């Protein structure tokens, strides 16, 4: 009986000591373990003593001892968890508490988005994409395209000439029609191609115009190509890009096409923006076009008696601004990621 009481006292004593054991570091957790849970710890000592008991006493002390053991183990486990520097799910090797990867995936520039859209519409009717140099010689940018020697477009005001010998002969291309020339010189009809790219003009920079911009030009040369092919092709493009809309052709002039036209699409005037864009007429000019001048074909060694063709060209920047309601062209080139990410 005496022994029984001593055992119970001892259990109570250890219980309260373990409860008050101050654990404030990993080292103290280990101290706790050694004192109570190790082979030579106080708990095992009690279990050894317990083995000497018999009968009903053994049962009661055993119950108390097991409760004490659970109690001490839970103090130990809680402390271990609290001071563990390991993340909770360390078994997977992934630390979910770390900040997420801040590397952002880039986004396509709005001009690229619109260019790709235009290209894919024409691709679907058999046009391939071609490219050429941005520094051009006089022949490809002007002469082959039937620009007379004294044409104002060659004027210093419009063209950025490049300091390269022979002087005055090289310039930053003013349109991608130069690629049309290169293509006609090197391939045989039928030619059905699209020429996207950056072009340069010496113009004052403002919210509406820039000294460089982007164009897509198209060229189709084969036997018996006529103006109705041009109209139908462009009509198809408009219906795919802008949806079903009225279009109209106005006579115009380009040295390299005859006849030449400008094409407008009908936006209407019902919104304030459409009214402003169309200057109250409802019509917005979208592109220039025409039948390739026989002189241009001749310059490129294509027989104008046998072949004819049409060409067109449009500014991607303007269409992008129209599509996304961008008011200042300069925003497209400030490379502000917050702006560019929106598209
Ligand atoms: N090259 C013309 C321009 O830059 C556009 C155009 C291309 C017009 C083809 C007619 C035919 O304005």
Coordinates of C-alpha atoms and ligand atoms in Angstrom, one line a residue:
X1 CA 0.0 0.0 0.0
X2 CA 2.8 2.2 1.0
X3 CA 4.6 1.5 -2.2
X4 CA 1.4 2.1 -4.1
X5 CA 1.1 5.6 -2.6
X6 CA 4.7 6.4 -3.3
X7 CA 4.2 5.4 -6.9
X8 CA 1.1 7.6 -7.3
X9 CA 2.9 10.5 -5.7
X10 CA 5.8 10.0 -8.0
X11 CA 3.5 10.0 -11.0
X12 CA 1.9 13.2 -9.9
X13 CA 5.3 14.8 -9.3
X14 CA 6.7 13.9 -12.7
X15 CA 3.4 15.1 -14.3
X16 CA 3.6 18.5 -12.7
X17 CA 7.4 18.9 -13.3
X18 CA 7.0 17.9 -17.0
X19 CA 4.1 20.4 -17.3
X20 CA 6.2 23.2 -15.9
X21 CA 9.4 22.3 -17.7
X22 CA 10.3 25.4 -19.6
X23 CA 11.0 24.7 -23.3
X24 CA 12.3 27.7 -25.2
X25 CA 14.8 26.2 -27.6
X26 CA 15.6 23.1 -29.5
X27 CA 18.3 22.3 -26.9
X28 CA 15.7 22.3 -24.2
X29 CA 13.5 20.0 -26.1
X30 CA 16.4 17.5 -26.1
X31 CA 16.9 18.1 -22.4
X32 CA 13.2 17.3 -21.9
X33 CA 13.5 14.1 -23.9
X34 CA 16.6 12.9 -22.1
X35 CA 15.0 13.7 -18.7
X36 CA 11.7 11.9 -19.3
X37 CA 11.6 9.9 -22.4
X38 CA 15.0 8.4 -22.9
X39 CA 15.9 4.8 -21.8
X40 CA 17.3 6.1 -18.6
X41 CA 14.7 8.8 -18.2
X42 CA 12.3 9.2 -15.3
X43 CA 9.4 7.6 -17.1
X44 CA 11.3 4.4 -17.8
X45 CA 12.4 4.3 -14.1
X46 CA 8.8 4.3 -13.1
X47 CA 7.9 1.6 -15.6
X48 CA 10.7 -0.5 -14.1
X49 CA 9.3 0.0 -10.6
X50 CA 5.8 -0.8 -11.9
X51 CA 7.0 -4.2 -13.0
X52 CA 7.4 -5.1 -9.3
X53 CA 3.8 -4.4 -8.5
X54 CA 1.1 -7.0 -8.4
X55 CA -2.7 -7.4 -8.6
X56 CA -5.2 -4.6 -8.4
X57 CA -2.5 -2.1 -7.6
X58 CA -0.7 -2.9 -10.8
X59 CA -3.8 -2.2 -12.8
X60 CA -4.5 1.2 -11.4
X61 CA -0.8 2.3 -11.5
X62 CA -0.5 1.0 -15.0
X63 CA -3.5 3.2 -16.1
X64 CA -2.0 6.2 -14.4
X65 CA 1.4 5.5 -15.9
X66 CA 0.0 5.3 -19.4
X67 CA -1.8 8.6 -19.0
X68 CA 1.5 10.1 -17.8
X69 CA 3.3 8.7 -20.8
X70 CA 0.8 10.1 -23.2
X71 CA 0.9 13.4 -21.4
X72 CA 4.7 13.7 -21.6
X73 CA 4.8 12.6 -25.2
X74 CA 2.3 15.2 -26.2
X75 CA 4.3 17.9 -24.5
X76 CA 7.3 16.7 -26.3
X77 CA 5.6 16.5 -29.7
X78 CA 4.0 19.9 -29.4
X79 CA 7.4 21.5 -28.5
X80 CA 9.1 19.8 -31.4
X81 CA 6.5 21.1 -33.8
X82 CA 6.7 24.6 -32.5
X83 CA 10.5 24.8 -32.8
X84 CA 10.8 23.0 -36.1
X85 CA 12.2 25.1 -38.9
X86 CA 11.0 22.6 -41.4
X87 CA 7.9 23.5 -43.3
X88 CA 4.8 21.4 -42.4
X89 CA 4.8 19.3 -45.5
X90 CA 8.5 18.7 -45.5
X91 CA 7.9 15.2 -46.8
X92 CA 7.2 16.5 -50.3
X93 CA 10.4 18.7 -50.3
X94 CA 8.3 21.7 -51.3
X95 CA 8.1 24.7 -49.1
X96 CA 4.7 26.1 -49.6
X97 CA 5.4 29.1 -47.4
X98 CA 7.9 30.6 -49.8
X99 CA 6.8 33.6 -51.9
X100 CA 5.6 32.6 -55.4
X101 CA 8.0 32.9 -58.3
X102 CA 8.0 36.5 -59.4
X103 CA 9.2 35.9 -62.9
X104 CA 6.5 37.0 -65.3
X105 CA 5.7 35.5 -68.6
X106 CA 5.8 38.2 -71.3
X107 CA 2.9 39.2 -73.4
X108 CA 2.6 39.9 -77.1
X109 CA 2.8 43.5 -78.1
X110 CA -0.6 44.8 -79.3
X111 CA 1.0 45.5 -82.7
X112 CA 2.2 41.9 -83.0
X113 CA -1.3 40.7 -82.0
X114 CA -2.9 42.7 -84.7
X115 CA -0.2 41.9 -87.3
X116 CA -0.6 38.2 -86.6
X117 CA -4.4 38.4 -86.9
X118 CA -4.1 40.2 -90.3
X119 CA -1.5 37.7 -91.5
X120 CA -3.6 34.7 -90.5
X121 CA -6.7 36.0 -92.3
X122 CA -4.7 36.4 -95.6
X123 CA -2.9 33.1 -94.9
X124 CA -6.3 31.4 -95.0
X125 CA -6.7 32.5 -98.6
X126 CA -3.2 31.4 -99.7
X127 CA -0.9 34.4 -99.0
X128 CA 2.6 33.7 -97.7
X129 CA 4.6 36.1 -95.6
X130 CA 7.8 37.7 -96.9
X131 CA 10.3 40.2 -95.4
X132 CA 13.1 42.4 -96.5
X133 CA 15.7 44.9 -95.2
X134 CA 14.8 48.1 -93.4
X135 CA 17.8 50.0 -94.9
X136 CA 16.9 50.1 -98.6
X137 CA 18.5 51.4 -101.8
X138 CA 16.9 54.0 -104.0
X139 CA 16.0 51.4 -106.6
X140 CA 13.9 49.1 -104.3
X141 CA 12.3 51.9 -102.3
X142 CA 11.6 54.4 -105.2
X143 CA 12.9 53.9 -108.7
X144 CA 11.6 50.4 -109.4
X145 CA 8.2 51.6 -108.0
X146 CA 7.9 54.2 -110.7
X147 CA 8.7 57.2 -108.5
X148 CA 9.8 60.0 -110.9
X149 CA 13.2 61.4 -110.1
X150 CA 11.8 64.6 -108.6
X151 CA 8.8 63.1 -106.7
X152 CA 8.1 64.8 -103.4
X153 CA 8.2 61.5 -101.5
X154 CA 11.9 61.4 -102.1
X155 CA 12.3 64.8 -100.4
X156 CA 14.5 65.0 -97.4
X157 CA 11.4 65.8 -95.3
X158 CA 9.8 62.4 -95.8
X159 CA 12.8 60.1 -96.0
X160 CA 15.6 59.4 -93.6
X161 CA 18.6 59.0 -95.7
X162 CA 21.5 56.8 -94.5
X163 CA 25.1 58.0 -94.5
X164 CA 26.5 55.2 -96.7
X165 CA 28.3 55.5 -100.0
X166 CA 27.1 56.4 -102.5
X167 CA 25.5 59.2 -100.5
X168 CA 21.8 59.7 -100.9
X169 CA 21.3 56.3 -102.4
X170 CA 20.4 54.5 -99.2
X171 CA 17.5 55.3 -96.9
X172 CA 15.4 53.7 -94.1
X173 CA 12.5 52.2 -96.2
X174 CA 9.5 54.5 -96.3
X175 CA 7.1 51.6 -97.1
X176 CA 7.3 47.8 -97.4
X177 CA 6.5 48.1 -101.1
X178 CA 10.3 47.7 -101.4
X179 CA 9.8 44.1 -100.4
X180 CA 7.3 43.7 -103.3
X181 CA 10.0 44.7 -105.7
X182 CA 12.5 42.3 -104.2
X183 CA 9.9 39.5 -104.4
X184 CA 9.0 40.2 -108.0
X185 CA 12.6 40.3 -109.0
X186 CA 13.4 37.0 -107.6
X187 CA 10.3 34.9 -108.1
X188 CA 7.9 34.1 -110.9
X189 CA 4.1 34.5 -110.9
X190 CA 1.8 33.5 -109.5
X191 CA 2.9 35.6 -106.5
X192 CA 0.6 35.8 -103.5
X193 CA 2.4 37.4 -100.6
X194 CA 2.1 39.6 -97.5
X195 CA 4.8 41.9 -96.4
X196 CA 4.7 43.1 -92.8
X197 CA 7.4 45.3 -91.3
X198 CA 8.6 48.6 -89.8
X199 CA 8.8 51.7 -92.0
X200 CA 10.3 55.1 -91.3
X201 CA 9.2 58.6 -92.3
X202 CA 10.6 61.9 -91.2
X203 CA 7.5 63.3 -89.6
X204 CA 6.8 65.3 -86.5
X205 CA 6.0 63.0 -83.6
X206 CA 2.5 63.6 -82.1
X207 CA -0.3 61.6 -80.6
X208 CA -1.5 60.6 -84.1
X209 CA 1.8 60.1 -86.0
X210 CA 5.2 58.8 -85.4
X211 CA 8.5 58.8 -87.3
X212 CA 8.3 55.1 -87.6
X213 CA 5.3 52.8 -87.8
X214 CA 4.3 49.4 -89.1
X215 CA 2.7 48.3 -92.4
X216 CA 1.3 45.2 -94.0
X217 CA 1.4 45.2 -97.7
X218 CA 0.0 42.6 -100.0
X219 CA 0.8 41.6 -103.5
X220 CA -1.0 39.3 -105.9
X221 CA 0.3 38.7 -109.4
X222 CA -1.0 36.2 -111.9
X223 CA -2.6 36.0 -115.3
X224 CA -5.9 37.8 -115.5
X225 CA -5.9 39.4 -112.1
X226 CA -8.3 42.4 -112.1
X227 CA -9.8 45.0 -109.9
X228 CA -12.7 42.9 -108.8
X229 CA -10.2 40.3 -107.4
X230 CA -8.7 43.2 -105.4
X231 CA -12.1 44.3 -104.1
X232 CA -13.3 40.8 -103.2
X233 CA -10.0 40.0 -101.4
X234 CA -10.1 43.2 -99.4
X235 CA -13.8 42.7 -98.7
X236 CA -13.1 39.3 -97.3
X237 CA -10.3 40.7 -95.1
X238 CA -12.7 43.4 -93.7
X239 CA -15.4 40.9 -93.0
X240 CA -13.0 38.7 -91.1
X241 CA -11.2 41.5 -89.2
X242 CA -13.9 44.1 -88.6
X243 CA -17.0 42.0 -89.1
X244 CA -19.6 42.6 -91.9
X245 CA -19.3 46.3 -92.8
X246 CA -19.8 48.4 -95.8
X247 CA -16.6 49.4 -97.6
X248 CA -16.0 51.9 -100.4
X249 CA -13.2 52.7 -102.8
X250 CA -12.2 56.3 -103.6
X251 CA -9.9 57.1 -106.5
X252 CA -6.4 58.0 -105.4
X253 CA -2.8 58.2 -106.6
X254 CA 0.3 56.1 -106.0
X255 CA 3.2 56.0 -108.5
X256 CA 3.3 52.2 -108.5
X257 CA -0.4 51.4 -109.0
X258 CA -2.8 52.3 -111.8
X259 CA -5.6 52.7 -111.1
X260 CA -5.1 53.5 -107.4
X261 CA -7.7 53.7 -104.7
X262 CA -8.2 54.3 -101.0
X263 CA -10.5 52.0 -99.1
X264 CA -12.8 53.2 -96.3
X265 CA -14.9 51.1 -94.0
X266 CA -18.1 52.3 -92.5
X267 CA -18.1 52.8 -88.8
X268 CA -21.1 55.1 -88.5
X269 CA -21.4 58.0 -86.2
X270 CA -23.5 56.6 -83.4
X271 CA -20.7 56.7 -80.8
X272 CA -18.7 59.8 -80.0
X273 CA -15.5 58.0 -80.8
X274 CA -16.7 56.9 -84.2
X275 CA -18.0 60.4 -84.9
X276 CA -14.6 61.9 -84.1
X277 CA -12.6 59.2 -85.9
X278 CA -14.6 59.6 -89.1
X279 CA -14.8 63.4 -88.8
X280 CA -18.6 63.1 -88.8
X281 CA -18.8 61.2 -92.1
X282 CA -19.0 57.6 -90.7
X283 CA -16.3 56.5 -93.1
X284 CA -12.7 55.7 -92.0
X285 CA -9.8 55.3 -94.4
X286 CA -8.1 51.9 -93.8
X287 CA -5.7 51.3 -96.7
X288 CA -4.3 52.2 -100.1
X289 CA -4.5 49.9 -103.0
X290 CA -4.5 49.5 -106.7
X291 CA -3.5 47.5 -109.8
X292 CA 0.3 47.1 -110.1
X293 CA 1.5 49.7 -112.7
X294 CA 2.8 47.8 -115.8
X295 CA 6.0 49.9 -115.5
X296 CA 6.7 48.3 -112.1
X297 CA 6.2 44.8 -113.6
X298 CA 8.5 45.7 -116.4
X299 CA 11.1 47.0 -113.9
X300 CA 11.0 43.7 -112.2
X301 CA 11.3 41.7 -115.4
X302 CA 7.7 40.5 -115.3
X303 CA 5.8 40.6 -118.7
X304 CA 2.9 43.1 -118.3
X305 CA 1.3 41.7 -121.4
X306 CA 0.9 38.3 -119.7
X307 CA 0.6 39.2 -116.1
X308 CA -1.3 41.7 -114.0
X309 CA -1.7 42.1 -110.3
X310 CA -3.0 44.1 -107.4
X311 CA -1.3 45.5 -104.3
X312 CA -2.5 47.1 -101.1
X313 CA -0.9 48.5 -98.0
X314 CA -2.2 49.4 -94.5
X315 CA -0.8 50.8 -91.3
X316 CA -0.9 48.3 -88.4
X317 CA -0.4 51.0 -85.7
X318 CA -3.6 52.8 -86.7
X319 CA -5.6 49.7 -86.9
X320 CA -4.3 48.7 -83.5
X321 CA -5.3 52.0 -82.0
X322 CA -8.7 51.7 -83.6
X323 CA -9.2 48.2 -82.3
X324 CA -8.1 48.9 -78.7
X325 CA -9.2 52.5 -78.4
X326 CA -5.6 53.7 -77.9
X327 CA -5.6 57.5 -78.1
X328 CA -1.9 58.2 -78.3
X329 CA 0.4 56.3 -80.7
X330 CA 3.4 57.0 -78.5
X331 CA 2.0 54.7 -75.8
X332 CA 2.7 51.8 -78.1
X333 CA 6.4 52.4 -77.9
X334 CA 7.0 53.5 -74.3
X335 CA 7.5 49.9 -73.4
X336 CA 5.6 50.3 -70.2
X337 CA 4.8 46.8 -69.1
X338 CA 1.6 47.9 -67.2
X339 CA 0.3 49.3 -70.5
X340 CA 1.4 46.4 -72.7
X341 CA 0.1 43.6 -70.5
X342 CA -3.5 44.7 -71.0
X343 CA -3.9 43.3 -74.5
Ligands
LIG1 N1 3.0 51.9 -100.1 C1 1.8 52.7 -99.9 C2 2.0 53.6 -98.7 O1 3.0 53.4 -98.0 C3 0.6 51.8 -99.6 C4 0.2 51.1 -100.8 C5 0.7 49.8 -101.1 C6 -0.6 51.6 -101.7 C7 0.3 49.1 -102.2 C8 -1.0 51.0 -102.9 C9 -0.5 49.7 -103.1 O2 1.3 54.4 -98.4

